[in-house]
Coordinates of C-alpha atoms and ligand atoms in Angstrom, one line a residue:
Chain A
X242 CA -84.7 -26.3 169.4
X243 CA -88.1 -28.0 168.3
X244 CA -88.1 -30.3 165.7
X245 CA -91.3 -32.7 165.4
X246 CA -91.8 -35.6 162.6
X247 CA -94.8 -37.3 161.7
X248 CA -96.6 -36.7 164.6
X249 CA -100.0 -38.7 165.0
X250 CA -102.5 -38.4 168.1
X251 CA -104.7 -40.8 168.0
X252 CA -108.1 -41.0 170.4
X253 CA -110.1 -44.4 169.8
X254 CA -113.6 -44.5 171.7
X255 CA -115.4 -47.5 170.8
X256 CA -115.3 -48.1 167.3
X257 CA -114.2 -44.8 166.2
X258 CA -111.0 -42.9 166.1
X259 CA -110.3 -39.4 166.6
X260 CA -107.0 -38.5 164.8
X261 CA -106.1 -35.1 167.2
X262 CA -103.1 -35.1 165.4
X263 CA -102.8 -36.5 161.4
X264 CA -98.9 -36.3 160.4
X265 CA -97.5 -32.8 161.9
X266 CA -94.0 -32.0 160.9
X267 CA -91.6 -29.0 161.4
X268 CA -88.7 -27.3 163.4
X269 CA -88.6 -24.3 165.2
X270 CA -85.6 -22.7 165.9
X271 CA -84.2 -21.4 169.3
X272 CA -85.5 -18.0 170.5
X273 CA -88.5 -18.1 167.9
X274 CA -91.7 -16.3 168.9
X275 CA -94.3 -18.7 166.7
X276 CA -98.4 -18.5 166.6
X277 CA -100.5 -21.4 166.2
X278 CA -103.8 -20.5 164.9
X279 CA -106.5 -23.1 163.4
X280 CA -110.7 -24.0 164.1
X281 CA -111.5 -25.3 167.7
X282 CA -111.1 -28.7 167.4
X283 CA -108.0 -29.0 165.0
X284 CA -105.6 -30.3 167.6
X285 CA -103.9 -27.5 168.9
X286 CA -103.7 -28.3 172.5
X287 CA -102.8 -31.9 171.3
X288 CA -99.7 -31.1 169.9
X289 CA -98.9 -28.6 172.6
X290 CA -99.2 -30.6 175.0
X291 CA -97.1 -33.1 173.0
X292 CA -94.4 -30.2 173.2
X293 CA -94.8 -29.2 176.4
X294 CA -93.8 -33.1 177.3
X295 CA -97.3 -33.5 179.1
X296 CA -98.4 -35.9 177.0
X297 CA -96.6 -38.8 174.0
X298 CA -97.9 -39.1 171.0
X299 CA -99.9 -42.1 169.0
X300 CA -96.4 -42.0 167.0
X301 CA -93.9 -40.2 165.6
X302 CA -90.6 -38.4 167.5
X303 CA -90.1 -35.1 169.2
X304 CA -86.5 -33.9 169.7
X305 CA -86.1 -31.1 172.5
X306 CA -82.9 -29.1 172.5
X307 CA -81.6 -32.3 170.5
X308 CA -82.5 -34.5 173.0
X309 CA -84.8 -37.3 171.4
X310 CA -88.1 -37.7 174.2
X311 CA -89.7 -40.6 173.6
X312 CA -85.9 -41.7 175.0
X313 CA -86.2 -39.4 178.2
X314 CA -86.7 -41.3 181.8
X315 CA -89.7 -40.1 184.0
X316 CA -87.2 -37.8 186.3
X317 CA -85.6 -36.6 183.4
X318 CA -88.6 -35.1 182.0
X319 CA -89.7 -33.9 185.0
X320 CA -86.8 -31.7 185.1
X321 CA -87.3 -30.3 181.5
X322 CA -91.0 -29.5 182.5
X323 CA -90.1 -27.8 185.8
X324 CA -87.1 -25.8 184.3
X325 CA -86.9 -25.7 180.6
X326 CA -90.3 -25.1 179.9
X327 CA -93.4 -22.9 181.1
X328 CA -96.9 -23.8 180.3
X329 CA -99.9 -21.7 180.3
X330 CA -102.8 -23.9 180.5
X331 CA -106.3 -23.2 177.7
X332 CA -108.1 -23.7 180.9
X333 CA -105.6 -22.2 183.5
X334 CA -105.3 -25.1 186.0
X335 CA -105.4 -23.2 188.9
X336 CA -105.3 -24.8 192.6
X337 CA -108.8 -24.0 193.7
X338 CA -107.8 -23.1 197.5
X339 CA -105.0 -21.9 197.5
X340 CA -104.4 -17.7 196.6
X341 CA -103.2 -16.2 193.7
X342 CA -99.8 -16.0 195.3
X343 CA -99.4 -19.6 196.2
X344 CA -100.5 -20.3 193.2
X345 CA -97.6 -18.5 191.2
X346 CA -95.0 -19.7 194.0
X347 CA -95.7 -23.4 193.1
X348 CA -93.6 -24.1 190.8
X349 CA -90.4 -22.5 193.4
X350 CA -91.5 -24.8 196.2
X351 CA -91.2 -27.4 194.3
X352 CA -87.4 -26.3 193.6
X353 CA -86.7 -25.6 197.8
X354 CA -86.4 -21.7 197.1
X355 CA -86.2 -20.0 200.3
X356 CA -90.1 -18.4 201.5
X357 CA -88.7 -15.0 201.6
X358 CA -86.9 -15.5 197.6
X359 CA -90.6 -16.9 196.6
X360 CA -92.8 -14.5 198.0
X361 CA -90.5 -11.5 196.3
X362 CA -90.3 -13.0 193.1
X363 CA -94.1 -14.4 193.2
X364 CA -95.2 -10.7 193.9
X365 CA -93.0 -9.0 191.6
X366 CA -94.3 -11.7 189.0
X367 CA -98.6 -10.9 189.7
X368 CA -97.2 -7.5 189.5
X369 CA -95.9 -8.0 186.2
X370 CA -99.5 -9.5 184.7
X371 CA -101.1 -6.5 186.4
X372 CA -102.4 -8.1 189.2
X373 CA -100.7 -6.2 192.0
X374 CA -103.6 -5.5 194.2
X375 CA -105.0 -9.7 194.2
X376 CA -101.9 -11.6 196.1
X377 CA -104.5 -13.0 198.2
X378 CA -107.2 -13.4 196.1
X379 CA -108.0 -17.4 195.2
X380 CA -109.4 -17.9 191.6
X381 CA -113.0 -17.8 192.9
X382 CA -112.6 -14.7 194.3
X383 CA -111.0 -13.5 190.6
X384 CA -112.5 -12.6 187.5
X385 CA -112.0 -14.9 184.7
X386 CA -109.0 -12.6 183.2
X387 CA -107.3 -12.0 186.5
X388 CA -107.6 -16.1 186.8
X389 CA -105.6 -16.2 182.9
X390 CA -103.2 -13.8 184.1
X391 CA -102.3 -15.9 187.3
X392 CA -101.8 -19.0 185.1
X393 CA -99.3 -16.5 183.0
X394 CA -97.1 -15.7 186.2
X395 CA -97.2 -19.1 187.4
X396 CA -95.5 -20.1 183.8
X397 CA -93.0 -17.4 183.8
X398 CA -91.5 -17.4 187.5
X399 CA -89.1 -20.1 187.1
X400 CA -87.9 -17.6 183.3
X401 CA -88.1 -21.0 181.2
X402 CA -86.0 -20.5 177.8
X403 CA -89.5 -21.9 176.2
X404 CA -92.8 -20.9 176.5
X405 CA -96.0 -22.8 175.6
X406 CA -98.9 -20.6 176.1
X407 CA -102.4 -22.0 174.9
X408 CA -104.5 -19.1 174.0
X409 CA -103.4 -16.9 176.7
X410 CA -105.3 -13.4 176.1
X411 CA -109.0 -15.6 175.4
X412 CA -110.0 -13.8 178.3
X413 CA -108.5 -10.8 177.7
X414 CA -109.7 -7.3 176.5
X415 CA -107.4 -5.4 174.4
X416 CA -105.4 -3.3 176.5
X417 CA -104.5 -6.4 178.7
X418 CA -104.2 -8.7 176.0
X419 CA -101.7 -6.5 175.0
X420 CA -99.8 -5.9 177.8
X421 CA -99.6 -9.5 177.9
X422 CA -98.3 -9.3 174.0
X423 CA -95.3 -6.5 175.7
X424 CA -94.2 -8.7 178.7
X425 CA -94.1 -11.7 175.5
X426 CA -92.2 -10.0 173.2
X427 CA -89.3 -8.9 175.8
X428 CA -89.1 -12.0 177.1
X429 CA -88.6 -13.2 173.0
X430 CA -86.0 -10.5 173.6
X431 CA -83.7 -12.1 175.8
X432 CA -83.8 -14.7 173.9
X433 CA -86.4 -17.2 175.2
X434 CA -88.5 -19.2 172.8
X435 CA -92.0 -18.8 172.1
X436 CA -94.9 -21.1 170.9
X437 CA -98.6 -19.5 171.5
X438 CA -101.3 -20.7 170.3
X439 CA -104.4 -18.0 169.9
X440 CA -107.7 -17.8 167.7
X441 CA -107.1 -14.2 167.5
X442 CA -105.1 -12.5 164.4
X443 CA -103.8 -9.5 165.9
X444 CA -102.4 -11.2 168.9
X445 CA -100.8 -13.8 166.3
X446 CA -99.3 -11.0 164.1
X447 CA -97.2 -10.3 167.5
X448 CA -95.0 -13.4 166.6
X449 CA -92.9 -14.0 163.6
X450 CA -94.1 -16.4 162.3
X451 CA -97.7 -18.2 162.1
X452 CA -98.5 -22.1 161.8
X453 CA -102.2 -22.8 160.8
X454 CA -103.9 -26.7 161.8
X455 CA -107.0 -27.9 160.4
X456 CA -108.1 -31.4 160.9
X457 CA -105.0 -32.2 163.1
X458 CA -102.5 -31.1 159.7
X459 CA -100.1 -28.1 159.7
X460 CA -101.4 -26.6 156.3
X461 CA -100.0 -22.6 156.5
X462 CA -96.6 -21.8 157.4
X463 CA -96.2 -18.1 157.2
X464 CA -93.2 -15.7 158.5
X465 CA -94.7 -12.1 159.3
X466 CA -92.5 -9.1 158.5
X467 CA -91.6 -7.3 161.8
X468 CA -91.6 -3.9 161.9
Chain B
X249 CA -137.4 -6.1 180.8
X250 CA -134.5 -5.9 182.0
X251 CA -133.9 -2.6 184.6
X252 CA -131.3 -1.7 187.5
X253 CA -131.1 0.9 189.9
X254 CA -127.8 2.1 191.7
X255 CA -126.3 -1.3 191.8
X256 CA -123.4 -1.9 194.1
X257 CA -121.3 -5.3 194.9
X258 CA -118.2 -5.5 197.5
X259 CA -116.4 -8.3 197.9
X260 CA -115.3 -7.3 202.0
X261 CA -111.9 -9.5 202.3
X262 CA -110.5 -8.3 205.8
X263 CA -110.3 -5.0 206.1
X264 CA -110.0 -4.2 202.2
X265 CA -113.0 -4.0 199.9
X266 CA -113.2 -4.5 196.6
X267 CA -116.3 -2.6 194.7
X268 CA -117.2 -4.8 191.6
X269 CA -120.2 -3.1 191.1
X270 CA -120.1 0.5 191.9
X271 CA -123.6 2.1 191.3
X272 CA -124.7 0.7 188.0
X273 CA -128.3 1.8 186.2
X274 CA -129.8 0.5 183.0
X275 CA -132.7 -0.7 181.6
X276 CA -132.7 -3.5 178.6
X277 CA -136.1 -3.6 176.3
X278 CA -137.6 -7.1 175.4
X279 CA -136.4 -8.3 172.6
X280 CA -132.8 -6.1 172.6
X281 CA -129.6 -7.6 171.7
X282 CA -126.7 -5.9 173.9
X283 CA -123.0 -6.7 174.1
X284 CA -121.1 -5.6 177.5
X285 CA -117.3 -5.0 177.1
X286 CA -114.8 -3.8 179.2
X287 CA -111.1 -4.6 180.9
X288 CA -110.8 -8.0 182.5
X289 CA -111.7 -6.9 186.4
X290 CA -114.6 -4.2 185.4
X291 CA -117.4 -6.2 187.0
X292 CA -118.9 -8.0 183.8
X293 CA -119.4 -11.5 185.2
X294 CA -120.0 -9.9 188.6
X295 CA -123.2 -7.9 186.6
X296 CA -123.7 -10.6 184.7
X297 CA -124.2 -13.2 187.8
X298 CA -127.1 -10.7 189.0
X299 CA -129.0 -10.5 185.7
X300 CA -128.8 -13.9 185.8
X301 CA -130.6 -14.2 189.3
X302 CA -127.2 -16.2 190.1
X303 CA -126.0 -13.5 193.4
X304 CA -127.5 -11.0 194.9
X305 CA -126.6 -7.2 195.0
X306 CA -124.7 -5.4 197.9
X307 CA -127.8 -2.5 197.5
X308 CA -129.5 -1.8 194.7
X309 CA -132.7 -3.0 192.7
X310 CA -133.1 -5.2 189.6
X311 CA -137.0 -5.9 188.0
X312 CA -136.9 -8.4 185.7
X313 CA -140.3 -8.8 183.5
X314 CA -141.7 -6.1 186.1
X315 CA -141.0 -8.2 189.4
X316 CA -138.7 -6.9 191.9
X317 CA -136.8 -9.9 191.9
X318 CA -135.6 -9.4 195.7
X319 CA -139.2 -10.0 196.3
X320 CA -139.4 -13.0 194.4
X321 CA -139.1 -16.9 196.6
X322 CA -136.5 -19.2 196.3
X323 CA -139.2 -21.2 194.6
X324 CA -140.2 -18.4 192.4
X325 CA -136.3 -17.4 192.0
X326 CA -135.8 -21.4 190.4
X327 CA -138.4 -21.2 188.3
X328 CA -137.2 -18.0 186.3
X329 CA -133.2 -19.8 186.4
X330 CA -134.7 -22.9 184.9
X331 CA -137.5 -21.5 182.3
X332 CA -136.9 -17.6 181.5
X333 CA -133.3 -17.6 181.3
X334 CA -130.4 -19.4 180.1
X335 CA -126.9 -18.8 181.2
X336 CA -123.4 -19.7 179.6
X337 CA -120.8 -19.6 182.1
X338 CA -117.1 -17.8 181.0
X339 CA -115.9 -20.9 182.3
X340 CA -118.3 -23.4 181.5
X341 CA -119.5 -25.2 184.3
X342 CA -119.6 -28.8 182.4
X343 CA -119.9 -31.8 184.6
X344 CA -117.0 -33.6 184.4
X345 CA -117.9 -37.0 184.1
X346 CA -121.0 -36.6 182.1
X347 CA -121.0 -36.7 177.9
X348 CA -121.5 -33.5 175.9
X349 CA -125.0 -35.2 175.2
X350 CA -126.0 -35.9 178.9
X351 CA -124.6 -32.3 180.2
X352 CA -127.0 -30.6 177.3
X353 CA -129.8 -32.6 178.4
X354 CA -129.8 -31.8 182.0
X355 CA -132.4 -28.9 182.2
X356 CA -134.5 -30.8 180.2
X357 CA -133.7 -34.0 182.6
X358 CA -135.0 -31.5 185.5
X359 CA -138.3 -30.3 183.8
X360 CA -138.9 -34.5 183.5
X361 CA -139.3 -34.4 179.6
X362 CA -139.1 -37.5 178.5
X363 CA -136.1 -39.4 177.6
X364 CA -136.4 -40.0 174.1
X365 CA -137.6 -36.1 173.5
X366 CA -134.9 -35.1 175.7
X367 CA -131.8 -37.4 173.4
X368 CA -133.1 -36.0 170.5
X369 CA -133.2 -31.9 171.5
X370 CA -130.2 -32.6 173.1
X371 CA -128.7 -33.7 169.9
X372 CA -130.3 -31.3 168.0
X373 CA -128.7 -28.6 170.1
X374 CA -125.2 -29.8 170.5
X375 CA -125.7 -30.6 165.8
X376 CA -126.4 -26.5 165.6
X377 CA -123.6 -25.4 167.5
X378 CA -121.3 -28.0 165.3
X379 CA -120.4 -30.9 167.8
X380 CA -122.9 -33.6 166.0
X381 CA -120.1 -35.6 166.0
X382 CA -119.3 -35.2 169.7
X383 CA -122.4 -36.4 171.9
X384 CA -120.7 -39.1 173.7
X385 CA -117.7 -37.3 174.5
X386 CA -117.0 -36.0 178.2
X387 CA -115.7 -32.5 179.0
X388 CA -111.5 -33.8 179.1
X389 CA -112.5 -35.4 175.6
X390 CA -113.1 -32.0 174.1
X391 CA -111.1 -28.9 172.7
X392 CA -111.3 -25.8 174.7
X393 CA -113.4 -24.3 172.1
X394 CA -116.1 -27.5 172.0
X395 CA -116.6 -27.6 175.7
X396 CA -117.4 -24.2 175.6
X397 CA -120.1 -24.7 172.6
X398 CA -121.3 -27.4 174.6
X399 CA -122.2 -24.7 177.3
X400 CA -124.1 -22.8 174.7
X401 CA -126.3 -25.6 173.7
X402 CA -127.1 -25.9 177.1
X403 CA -128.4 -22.7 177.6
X404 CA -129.7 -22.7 174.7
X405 CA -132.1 -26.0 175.0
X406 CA -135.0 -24.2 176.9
X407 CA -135.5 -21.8 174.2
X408 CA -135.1 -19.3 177.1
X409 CA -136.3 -16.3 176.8
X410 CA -133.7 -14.1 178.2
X411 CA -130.1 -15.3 177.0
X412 CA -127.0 -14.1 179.0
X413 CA -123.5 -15.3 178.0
X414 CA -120.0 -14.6 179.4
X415 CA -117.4 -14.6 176.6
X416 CA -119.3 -17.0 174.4
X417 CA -116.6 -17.0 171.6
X418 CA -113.6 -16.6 174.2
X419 CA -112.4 -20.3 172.6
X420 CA -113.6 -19.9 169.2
X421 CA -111.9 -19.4 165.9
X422 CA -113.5 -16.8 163.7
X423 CA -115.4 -19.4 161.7
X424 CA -117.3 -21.1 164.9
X425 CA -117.5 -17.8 166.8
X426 CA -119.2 -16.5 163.8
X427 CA -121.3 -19.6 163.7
X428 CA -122.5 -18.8 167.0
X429 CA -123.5 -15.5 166.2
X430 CA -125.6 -16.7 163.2
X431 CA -127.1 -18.7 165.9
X432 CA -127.6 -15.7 168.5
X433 CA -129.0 -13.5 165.6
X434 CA -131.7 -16.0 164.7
X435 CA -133.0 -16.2 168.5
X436 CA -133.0 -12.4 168.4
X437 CA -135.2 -12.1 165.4
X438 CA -137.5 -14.6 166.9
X439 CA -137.7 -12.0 169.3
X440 CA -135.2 -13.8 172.6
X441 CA -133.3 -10.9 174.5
X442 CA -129.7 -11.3 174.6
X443 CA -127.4 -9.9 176.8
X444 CA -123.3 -11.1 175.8
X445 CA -120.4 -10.0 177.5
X446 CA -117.6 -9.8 175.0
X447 CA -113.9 -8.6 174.6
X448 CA -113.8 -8.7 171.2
X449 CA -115.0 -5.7 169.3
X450 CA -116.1 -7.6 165.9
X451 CA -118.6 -9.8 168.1
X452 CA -120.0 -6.8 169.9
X453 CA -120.7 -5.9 166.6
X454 CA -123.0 -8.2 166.3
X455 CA -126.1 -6.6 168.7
X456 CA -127.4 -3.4 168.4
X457 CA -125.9 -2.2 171.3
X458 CA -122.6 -2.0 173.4
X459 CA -122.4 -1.3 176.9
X460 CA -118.7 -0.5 178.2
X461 CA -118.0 -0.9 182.0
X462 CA -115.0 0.0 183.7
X463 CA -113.8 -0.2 187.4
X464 CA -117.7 -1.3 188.3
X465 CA -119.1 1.6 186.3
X466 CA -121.0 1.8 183.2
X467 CA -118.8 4.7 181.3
X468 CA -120.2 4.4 177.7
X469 CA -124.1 2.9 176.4
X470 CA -123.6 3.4 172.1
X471 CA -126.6 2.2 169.6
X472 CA -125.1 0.5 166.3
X473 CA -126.8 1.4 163.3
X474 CA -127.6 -2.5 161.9
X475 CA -127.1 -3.3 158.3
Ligands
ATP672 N1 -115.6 -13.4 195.5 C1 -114.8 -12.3 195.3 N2 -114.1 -11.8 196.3 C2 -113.3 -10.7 196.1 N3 -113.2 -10.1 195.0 C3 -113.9 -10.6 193.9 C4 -114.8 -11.7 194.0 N4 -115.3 -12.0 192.8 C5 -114.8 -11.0 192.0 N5 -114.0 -10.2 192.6 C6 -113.3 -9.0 192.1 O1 -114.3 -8.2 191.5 C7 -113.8 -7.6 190.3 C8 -114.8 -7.8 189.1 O2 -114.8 -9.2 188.8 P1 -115.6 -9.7 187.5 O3 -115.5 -11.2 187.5 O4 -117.0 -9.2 187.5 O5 -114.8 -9.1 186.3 P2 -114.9 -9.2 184.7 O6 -115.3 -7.9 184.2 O7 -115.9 -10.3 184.4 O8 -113.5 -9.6 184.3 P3 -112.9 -10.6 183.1 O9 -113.1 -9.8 181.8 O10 -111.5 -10.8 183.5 O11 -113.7 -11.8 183.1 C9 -112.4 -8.2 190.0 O12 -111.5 -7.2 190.3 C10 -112.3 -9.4 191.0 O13 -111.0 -9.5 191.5
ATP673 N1 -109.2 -37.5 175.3 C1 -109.8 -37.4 174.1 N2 -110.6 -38.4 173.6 C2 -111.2 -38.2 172.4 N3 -111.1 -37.2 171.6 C3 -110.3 -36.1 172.1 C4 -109.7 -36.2 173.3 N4 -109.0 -35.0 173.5 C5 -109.2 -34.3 172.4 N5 -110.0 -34.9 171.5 C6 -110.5 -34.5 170.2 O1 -109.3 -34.1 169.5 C7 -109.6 -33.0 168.7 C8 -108.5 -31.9 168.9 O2 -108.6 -31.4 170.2 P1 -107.7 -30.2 170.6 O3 -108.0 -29.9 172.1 O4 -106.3 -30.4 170.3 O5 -108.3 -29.0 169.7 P2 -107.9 -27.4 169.7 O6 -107.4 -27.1 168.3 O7 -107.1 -27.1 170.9 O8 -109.3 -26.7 169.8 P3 -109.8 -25.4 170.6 O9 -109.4 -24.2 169.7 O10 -111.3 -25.5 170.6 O11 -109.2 -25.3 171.9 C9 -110.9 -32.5 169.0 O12 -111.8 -32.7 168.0 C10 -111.3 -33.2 170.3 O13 -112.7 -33.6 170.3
MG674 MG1 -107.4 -25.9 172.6
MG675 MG1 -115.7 -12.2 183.6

């Protein structure tokens, strides 16, 4: 359902240039639960991003469930972000004043669901992450964890069939890292489609198969044995 | 140097109250290196933002360096947040639109060193935590993991006395969070108190002693036998 080819991300500041991204290519098929692991700085928010159509690349092409993106229009796009694909931000991208609620319910107001529908499904989704008690909580009024978790719901409520999750437990202790890990895995499941990049081994060894960057190059591919 | 009595923090939001702190004692020798852990929610930051002389306790006492700091002036209170102690935020804190090199220099800018001393410990500082190719970059020019060793150089800069860090390596690989320990271990054996909440087990591994909260309570205080 992924397949990227040649991908470059370039950054030029002056007289230098950053290559984010230096010749990535590789499929991923649908309803695969993949880890991205690699040093800070080797461009693995680049090329999610790249995937989760939030940003284009230097060059290269992306194809999306065959569809080739660079060839997308503006509305189209906008409909594969707010349907096909949920994104959990590295660095949450919360709204500031609004609560933990609105916050997850965004991305249904957006799509004209009915107050009542949103509110249910919002709660049942804060719920999920283990934040039952925080509706009204806004993220300064939530620990750093809780804030991760919110970004988590927010991602899930619409049920995208892909997820793009950029190191989503980082804030995490164990025990909530890994419920986080359970509500993953039974969404991969059903069926939906995976791609989480983490710094952590054991929450990598949750997917099936790991992709290691450095220096913006894919340079380990390995498939994990599930028990 | 470090010691609190029967700390307590609510959070009052309408008629629900949330206890973040909920009657907390310790006391922290000079020169100790301690790790906090515990689930995301268990008051960490919240203790944290006290030591820190960044919020003040519901009740409670806290004597840093033998002052009762709710005796201590605003004035007096500035002078220990700018000199005694440096603080790295779980999420940052970075000024947007300033470089990696200007955001490190800023304490520095506010004790009125002078420029030239202040370019070249600011560079210095951001070099040891592995971003001497990064000075001129802003905060949405960085990885996750950079900005956030950007924040430890800043606190860092000073050569505080009294470290306290939230998460430090909550965006680092295993290679630059290990980095960063090398760094916190040399402060310590220069005789710098450190006081680093963690989720991760390996890091707490790295102080002599681990200090596990949970639900605003400290439940277990173990000394590591150090290799
Ligand atoms: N301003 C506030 N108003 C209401 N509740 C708050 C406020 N700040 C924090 N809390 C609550 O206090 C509790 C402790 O928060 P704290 O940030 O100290 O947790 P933490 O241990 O640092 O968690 P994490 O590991 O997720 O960073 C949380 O349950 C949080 O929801
Ligand atoms: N807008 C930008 N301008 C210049 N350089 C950039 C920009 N954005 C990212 N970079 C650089 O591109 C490289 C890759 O960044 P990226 O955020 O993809 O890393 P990462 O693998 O996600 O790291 P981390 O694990 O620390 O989050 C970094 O070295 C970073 O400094
Ligand atoms: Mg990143
Ligand atoms: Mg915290």
């Amino acid at each position: 359902v992924i397949r990227v080819d040649e991908l470059h991300k370039h950054f030029t500041m002056g007289d230098t240039t950053v290559r984010a991204l230096d010749g990535v290519s590789f499929t991923i098929a649908k309803g695969c639960f993949v880890a991205i692991m690699g040093p800070s700085g080797s461009g693995k928010t680049t090329l999610l991003d790249i995937l989760g159509c939030l940003s284009r690349p230097t060059t290269g092409e992306y194809w999306l469930a065959g569809d080739k993106v660079s060839n997308l229009s503006d509305r189209q796009l906008a409909r594969v972000r707010n349907h096909e694909i949920g994104f959990v931000f590295q660095n949450f991208n919360l709204l500031a004043r609004s609560s933990a609620q609105v916050n997850v319910e965004l991305p249904l107001f957006y799509d004209g669901v009915a107050r009542r529908d949103r509110t249910r499904r919002a709660r049942e989704a804060l719920t999920a992450v283990g934040l039952g008690d925080r509706f009204h909580h806004c993220p300064n009024e939530l620990s750093g964890g809780q804030r991760q978790r919110v970004a988590i719901a927010r991602a899930l409520i619409n049920s995208p069939s892909i997820i793009f999750a950029d190191e989503p437990t980082g804030n995490l202790d164990s025990a909530s890292g890994n419920s986080i890990m359970k509500l993953f895995k039974d969404l991969h499941e059903k069926g939906h489609t995976i791609v989480m990049v983490t710094h952590e081994r054991e929450i990598a060894e949750h997917a099936e198969r790991i992709m290691s960057f450095r220096d913006g190059r894919l340079v380990t591919d390995e498939w994990l044995h599930q028990n």
